[in-house]
XYZ file of C-alpha atoms in Angstrom:
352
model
C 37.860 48.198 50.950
C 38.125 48.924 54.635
C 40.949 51.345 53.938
C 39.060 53.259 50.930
C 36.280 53.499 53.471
C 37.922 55.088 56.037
C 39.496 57.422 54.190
C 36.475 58.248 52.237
C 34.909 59.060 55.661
C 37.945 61.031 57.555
C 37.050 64.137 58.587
C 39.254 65.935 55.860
C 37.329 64.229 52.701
C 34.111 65.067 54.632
C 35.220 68.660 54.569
C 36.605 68.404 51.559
C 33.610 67.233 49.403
C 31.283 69.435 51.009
C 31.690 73.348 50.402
C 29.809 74.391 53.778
C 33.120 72.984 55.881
C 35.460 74.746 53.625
C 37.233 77.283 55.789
C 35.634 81.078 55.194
C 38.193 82.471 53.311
C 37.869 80.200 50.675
C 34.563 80.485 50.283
C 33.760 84.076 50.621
C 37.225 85.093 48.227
C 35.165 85.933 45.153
C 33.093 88.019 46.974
C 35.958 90.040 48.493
C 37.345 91.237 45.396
C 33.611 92.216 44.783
C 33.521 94.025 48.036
C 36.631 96.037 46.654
C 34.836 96.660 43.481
C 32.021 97.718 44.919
C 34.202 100.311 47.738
C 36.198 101.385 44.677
C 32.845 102.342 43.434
C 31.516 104.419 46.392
C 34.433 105.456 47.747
C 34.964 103.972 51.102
C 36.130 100.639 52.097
C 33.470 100.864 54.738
C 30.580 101.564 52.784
C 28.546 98.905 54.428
C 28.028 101.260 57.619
C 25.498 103.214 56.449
C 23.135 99.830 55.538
C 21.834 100.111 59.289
C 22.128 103.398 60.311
C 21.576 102.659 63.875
C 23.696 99.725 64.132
C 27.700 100.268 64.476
C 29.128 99.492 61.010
C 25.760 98.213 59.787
C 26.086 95.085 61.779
C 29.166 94.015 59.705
C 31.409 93.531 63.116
C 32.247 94.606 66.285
C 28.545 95.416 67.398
C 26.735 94.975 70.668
C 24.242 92.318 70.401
C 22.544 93.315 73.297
C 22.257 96.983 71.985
C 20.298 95.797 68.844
C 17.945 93.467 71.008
C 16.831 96.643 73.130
C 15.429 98.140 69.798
C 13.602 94.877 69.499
C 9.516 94.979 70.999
C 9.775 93.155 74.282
C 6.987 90.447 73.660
C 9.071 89.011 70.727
C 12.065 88.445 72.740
C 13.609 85.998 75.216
C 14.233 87.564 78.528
C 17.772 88.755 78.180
C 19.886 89.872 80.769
C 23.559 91.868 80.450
C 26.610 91.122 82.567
C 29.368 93.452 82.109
C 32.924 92.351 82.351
C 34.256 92.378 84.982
C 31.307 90.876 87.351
C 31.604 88.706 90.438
C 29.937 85.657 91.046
C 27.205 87.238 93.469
C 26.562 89.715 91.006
C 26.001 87.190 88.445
C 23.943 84.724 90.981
C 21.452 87.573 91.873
C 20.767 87.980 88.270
C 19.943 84.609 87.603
C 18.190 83.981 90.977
C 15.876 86.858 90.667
C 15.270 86.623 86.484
C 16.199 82.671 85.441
C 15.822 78.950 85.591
C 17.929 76.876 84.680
C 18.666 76.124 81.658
C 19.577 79.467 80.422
C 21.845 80.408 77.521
C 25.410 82.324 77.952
C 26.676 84.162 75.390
C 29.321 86.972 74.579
C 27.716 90.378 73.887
C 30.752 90.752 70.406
C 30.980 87.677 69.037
C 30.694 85.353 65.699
C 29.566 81.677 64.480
C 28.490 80.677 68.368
C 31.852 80.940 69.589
C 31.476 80.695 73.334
C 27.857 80.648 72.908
C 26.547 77.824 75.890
C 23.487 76.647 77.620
C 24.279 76.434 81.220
C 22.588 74.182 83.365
C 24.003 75.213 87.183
C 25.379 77.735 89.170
C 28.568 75.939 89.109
C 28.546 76.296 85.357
C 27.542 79.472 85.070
C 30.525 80.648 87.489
C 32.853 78.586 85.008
C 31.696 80.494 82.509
C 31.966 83.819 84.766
C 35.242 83.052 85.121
C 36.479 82.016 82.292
C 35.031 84.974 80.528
C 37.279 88.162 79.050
C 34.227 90.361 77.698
C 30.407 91.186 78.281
C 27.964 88.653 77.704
C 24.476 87.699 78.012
C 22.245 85.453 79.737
C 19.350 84.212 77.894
C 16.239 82.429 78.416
C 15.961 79.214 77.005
C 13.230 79.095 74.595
C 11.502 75.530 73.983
C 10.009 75.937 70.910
C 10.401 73.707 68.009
C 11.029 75.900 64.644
C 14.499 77.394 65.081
C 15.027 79.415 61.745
C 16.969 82.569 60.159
C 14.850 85.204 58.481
C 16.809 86.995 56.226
C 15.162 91.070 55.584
C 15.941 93.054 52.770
C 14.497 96.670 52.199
C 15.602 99.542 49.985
C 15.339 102.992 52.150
C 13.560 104.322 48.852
C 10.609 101.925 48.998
C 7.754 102.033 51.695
C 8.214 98.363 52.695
C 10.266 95.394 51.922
C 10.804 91.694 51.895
C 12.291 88.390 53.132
C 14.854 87.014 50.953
C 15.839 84.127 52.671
C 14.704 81.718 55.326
C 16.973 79.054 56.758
C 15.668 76.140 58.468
C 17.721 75.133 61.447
C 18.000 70.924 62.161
C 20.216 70.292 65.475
C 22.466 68.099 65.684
C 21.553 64.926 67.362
C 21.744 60.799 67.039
C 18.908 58.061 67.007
C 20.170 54.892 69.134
C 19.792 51.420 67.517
C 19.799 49.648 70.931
C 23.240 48.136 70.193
C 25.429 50.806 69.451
C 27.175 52.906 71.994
C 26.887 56.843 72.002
C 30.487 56.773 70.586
C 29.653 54.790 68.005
C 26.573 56.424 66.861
C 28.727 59.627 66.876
C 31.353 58.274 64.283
C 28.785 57.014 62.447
C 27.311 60.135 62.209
C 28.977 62.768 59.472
C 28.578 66.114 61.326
C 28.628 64.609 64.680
C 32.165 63.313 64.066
C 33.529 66.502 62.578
C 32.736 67.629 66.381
C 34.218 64.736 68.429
C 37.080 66.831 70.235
C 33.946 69.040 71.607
C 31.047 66.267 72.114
C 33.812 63.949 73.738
C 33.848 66.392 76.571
C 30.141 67.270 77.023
C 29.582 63.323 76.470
C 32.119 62.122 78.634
C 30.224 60.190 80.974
C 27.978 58.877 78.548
C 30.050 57.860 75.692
C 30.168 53.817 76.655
C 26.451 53.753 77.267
C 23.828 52.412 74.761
C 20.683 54.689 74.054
C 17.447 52.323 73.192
C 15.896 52.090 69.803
C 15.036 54.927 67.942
C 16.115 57.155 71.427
C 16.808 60.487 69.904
C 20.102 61.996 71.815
C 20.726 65.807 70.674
C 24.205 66.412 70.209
C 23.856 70.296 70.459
C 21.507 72.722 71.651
C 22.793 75.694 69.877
C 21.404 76.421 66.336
C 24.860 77.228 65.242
C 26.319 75.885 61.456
C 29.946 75.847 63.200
C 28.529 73.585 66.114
C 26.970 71.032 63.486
C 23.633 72.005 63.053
C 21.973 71.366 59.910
C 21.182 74.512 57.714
C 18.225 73.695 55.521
C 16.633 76.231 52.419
C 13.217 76.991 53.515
C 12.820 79.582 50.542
C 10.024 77.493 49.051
C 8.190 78.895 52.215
C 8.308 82.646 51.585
C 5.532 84.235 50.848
C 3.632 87.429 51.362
C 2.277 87.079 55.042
C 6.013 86.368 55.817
C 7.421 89.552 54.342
C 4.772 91.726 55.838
C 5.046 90.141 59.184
C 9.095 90.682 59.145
C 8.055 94.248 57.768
C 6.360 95.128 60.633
C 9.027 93.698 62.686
C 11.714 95.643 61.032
C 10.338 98.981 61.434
C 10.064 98.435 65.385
C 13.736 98.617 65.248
C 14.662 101.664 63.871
C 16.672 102.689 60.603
C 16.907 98.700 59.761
C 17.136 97.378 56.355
C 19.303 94.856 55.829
C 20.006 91.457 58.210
C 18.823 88.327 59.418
C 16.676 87.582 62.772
C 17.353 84.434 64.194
C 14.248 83.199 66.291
C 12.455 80.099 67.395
C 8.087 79.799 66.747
C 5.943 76.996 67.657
C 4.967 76.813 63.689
C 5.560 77.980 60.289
C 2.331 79.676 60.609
C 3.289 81.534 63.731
C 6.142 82.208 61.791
C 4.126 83.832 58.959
C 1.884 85.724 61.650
C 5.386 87.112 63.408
C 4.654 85.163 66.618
C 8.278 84.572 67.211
C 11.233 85.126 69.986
C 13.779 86.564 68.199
C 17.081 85.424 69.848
C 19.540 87.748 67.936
C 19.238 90.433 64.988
C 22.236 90.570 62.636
C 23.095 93.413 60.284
C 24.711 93.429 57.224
C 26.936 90.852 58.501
C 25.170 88.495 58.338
C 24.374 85.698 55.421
C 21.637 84.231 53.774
C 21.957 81.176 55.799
C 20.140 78.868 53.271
C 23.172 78.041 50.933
C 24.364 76.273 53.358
C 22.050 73.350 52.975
C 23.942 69.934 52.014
C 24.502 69.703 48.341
C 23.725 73.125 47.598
C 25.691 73.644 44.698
C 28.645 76.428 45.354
C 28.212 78.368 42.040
C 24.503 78.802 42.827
C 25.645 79.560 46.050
C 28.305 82.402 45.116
C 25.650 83.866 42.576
C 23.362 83.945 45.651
C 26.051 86.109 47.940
C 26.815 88.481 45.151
C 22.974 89.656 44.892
C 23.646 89.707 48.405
C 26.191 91.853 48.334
C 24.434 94.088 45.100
C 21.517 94.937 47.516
C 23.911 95.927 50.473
C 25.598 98.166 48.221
C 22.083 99.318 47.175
C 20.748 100.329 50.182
C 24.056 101.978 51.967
C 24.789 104.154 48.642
C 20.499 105.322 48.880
C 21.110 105.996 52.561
C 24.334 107.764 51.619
C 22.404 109.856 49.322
C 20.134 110.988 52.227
C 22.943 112.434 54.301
C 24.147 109.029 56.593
C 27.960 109.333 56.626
C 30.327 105.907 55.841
C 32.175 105.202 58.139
C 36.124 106.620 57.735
C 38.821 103.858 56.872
C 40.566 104.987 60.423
C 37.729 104.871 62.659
C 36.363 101.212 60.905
C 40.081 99.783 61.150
C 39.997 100.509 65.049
C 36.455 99.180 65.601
C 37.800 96.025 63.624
C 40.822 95.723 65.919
C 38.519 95.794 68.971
C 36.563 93.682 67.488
C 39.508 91.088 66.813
C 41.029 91.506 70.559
C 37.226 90.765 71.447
C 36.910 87.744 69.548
C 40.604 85.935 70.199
C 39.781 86.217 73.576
C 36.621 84.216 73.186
C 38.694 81.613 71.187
C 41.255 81.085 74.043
C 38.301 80.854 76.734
C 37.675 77.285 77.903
C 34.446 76.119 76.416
């Protein structure tokens, strides 16, 4: 029975019975040959570029995060700072001595799924970081509120307003000690926290042997990040009016935006409703509706979700189309991918 048991609970059968660890690809393939249908259908493989007309590509890949989040009203955001590559430690101290406290948040200014993205706690690690780095990035402030969420906006250019179509709730990742257990223990005991042992065992390190009291909650990871281990939970039931006019409002701040997700933190659902939020990043068409990815959310309800996802992008770039915004040309979206690429192996090879 022991043996059955640890197999049942290896990291690949956790994977393997759970959709939301399956590796993109596999997910996402029936939606590719959709995407092909759909290109075949307006004529460019890069149709998606015209969703956001003021975002590069829509917000598919390769954009500046810190680009979007100028558009973006100043009281809803986080105080951001950019550091462009290549910067030297002094340049990088006087921007955190004169804007920050520590902690702050570091991360890359191209980037995907929270590679690279950090909360820094010193000087020392933020000249790690510094020098580890192979692109622009970001520095953050750290925003201690306790809704953490993904707002997912969807508006057609030929309608006055639009609407949220899906909210994720974000859960981090984190352990409750029993008062006998060890951290290492409660980590392998712990589904999602064990699928990121060869990460937590360095962050941990010095506190792996030691035993946090009863009911101690220990958070595992800071960043609200699905590939990091956080918990993705469907807060559709929650969408309402008041939260489609608020993220409405918010919208039209930024420009020609129709189609993405803001992720943000608010004190309460009812802030969130009202639009009292920090809005840590805005992602174009790129981006998901985050909520399938809540345990046991069944796949086929899942890929039925992504294709109306992918109906309304097509929706919205082939109505801006109409109005004169170009797609983007097969050459010029094939070098901004490439760049894009480069960008992103070289956050992949950067120590963590």
């Amino acid at each position: 029975m022991k043996v059955a048991r640890s197999i049942w609970y290896s990291n690949f059968f956790i994977r393997l019975r759970s959709w939301e660890y399956w590796p993109f690809g596999v997910v996402q393939f029936p939606l590719m040959i959709y995407w092909l249908w759909l290109s075949l259908k307006a004529r460019s493989l890069f149709f998606f570029s015209a969703s956001n007309p003021s975002i590069l590509l829509g917000g598919m890949f390769g954009e500046s995060k810190y680009d979007i989040l100028r558009r973006v009203p100043e009281q809803l955001l986080p105080k951001t700072r950019f550091i462009q590559y290549p910067a030297s430690r002094n340049q990088l101290v006087s921007v955190l001595s004169e804007d920050f406290t520590f902690p702050v948040i570091f991360k890359p200014d191209i980037g995907e799924r929270g590679f690279r993205v950090k909360k820094i706690h010193s000087y020392a690690e933020a000249a790690e970081y510094l020098n580890a780095s192979t692109g622009d990035f970001i520095i953050q402030e750290l925003i201690d509120l306790p809704v953490e969420c993904g707002v997912f906006y969807t508006r057609f250019p030929n309608d006055d307003s639009g609407k949220v179509t899906s909210l994720v709730l974000k859960e981090m990742l984190s352990v409750i000690g029993n008062g006998r257990s060890t951290l290492q223990e409660l980590i392998f005991n712990h589904e999602r926290a064990k699928l990121q042992w060869d990460r937590l065992k360095e962050m941990f390190a010095s506190r792996l042997n030691t035993v946090p009291e009863r009911d101690e909650r220990v958070e595992l990871n800071p960043i609200g990040n699905h590939c990091l281990g956080t918990k993705f939970l469907n807060g559709n039931s929650h969408i309402d009016d008041a939260l489609s006019s608020a993220f409405d409002a918010i919208s039209k701040t930024i420009g020609e935006f129709y189609f993405g997700r803001f992720d943000l933190k608010c004190a309460s659902l009812d802030d969130l409703r009202k639009g009292n939020v920090k809005i840590m990043e805005v992602n174009g068409c790129g981006a998901e509706p985050a909520h399938i990815y809540q345990p046991g959310f069944p796949l086929l309800k899942a890929w039925q979700t992504l294709f109306v996802h992918w109906r309304n992008l097509y929706r919205i770039s082939t109505q801006n189309h109409k109005r004169g915004i170009p797609y983007t040309s097969t050459k010029e979206g094939i070098q901004i991918y490439k760049k894009f690429n480069a960008a992103i192996k070289g956050n992949k090879k950067a120590p963590l």
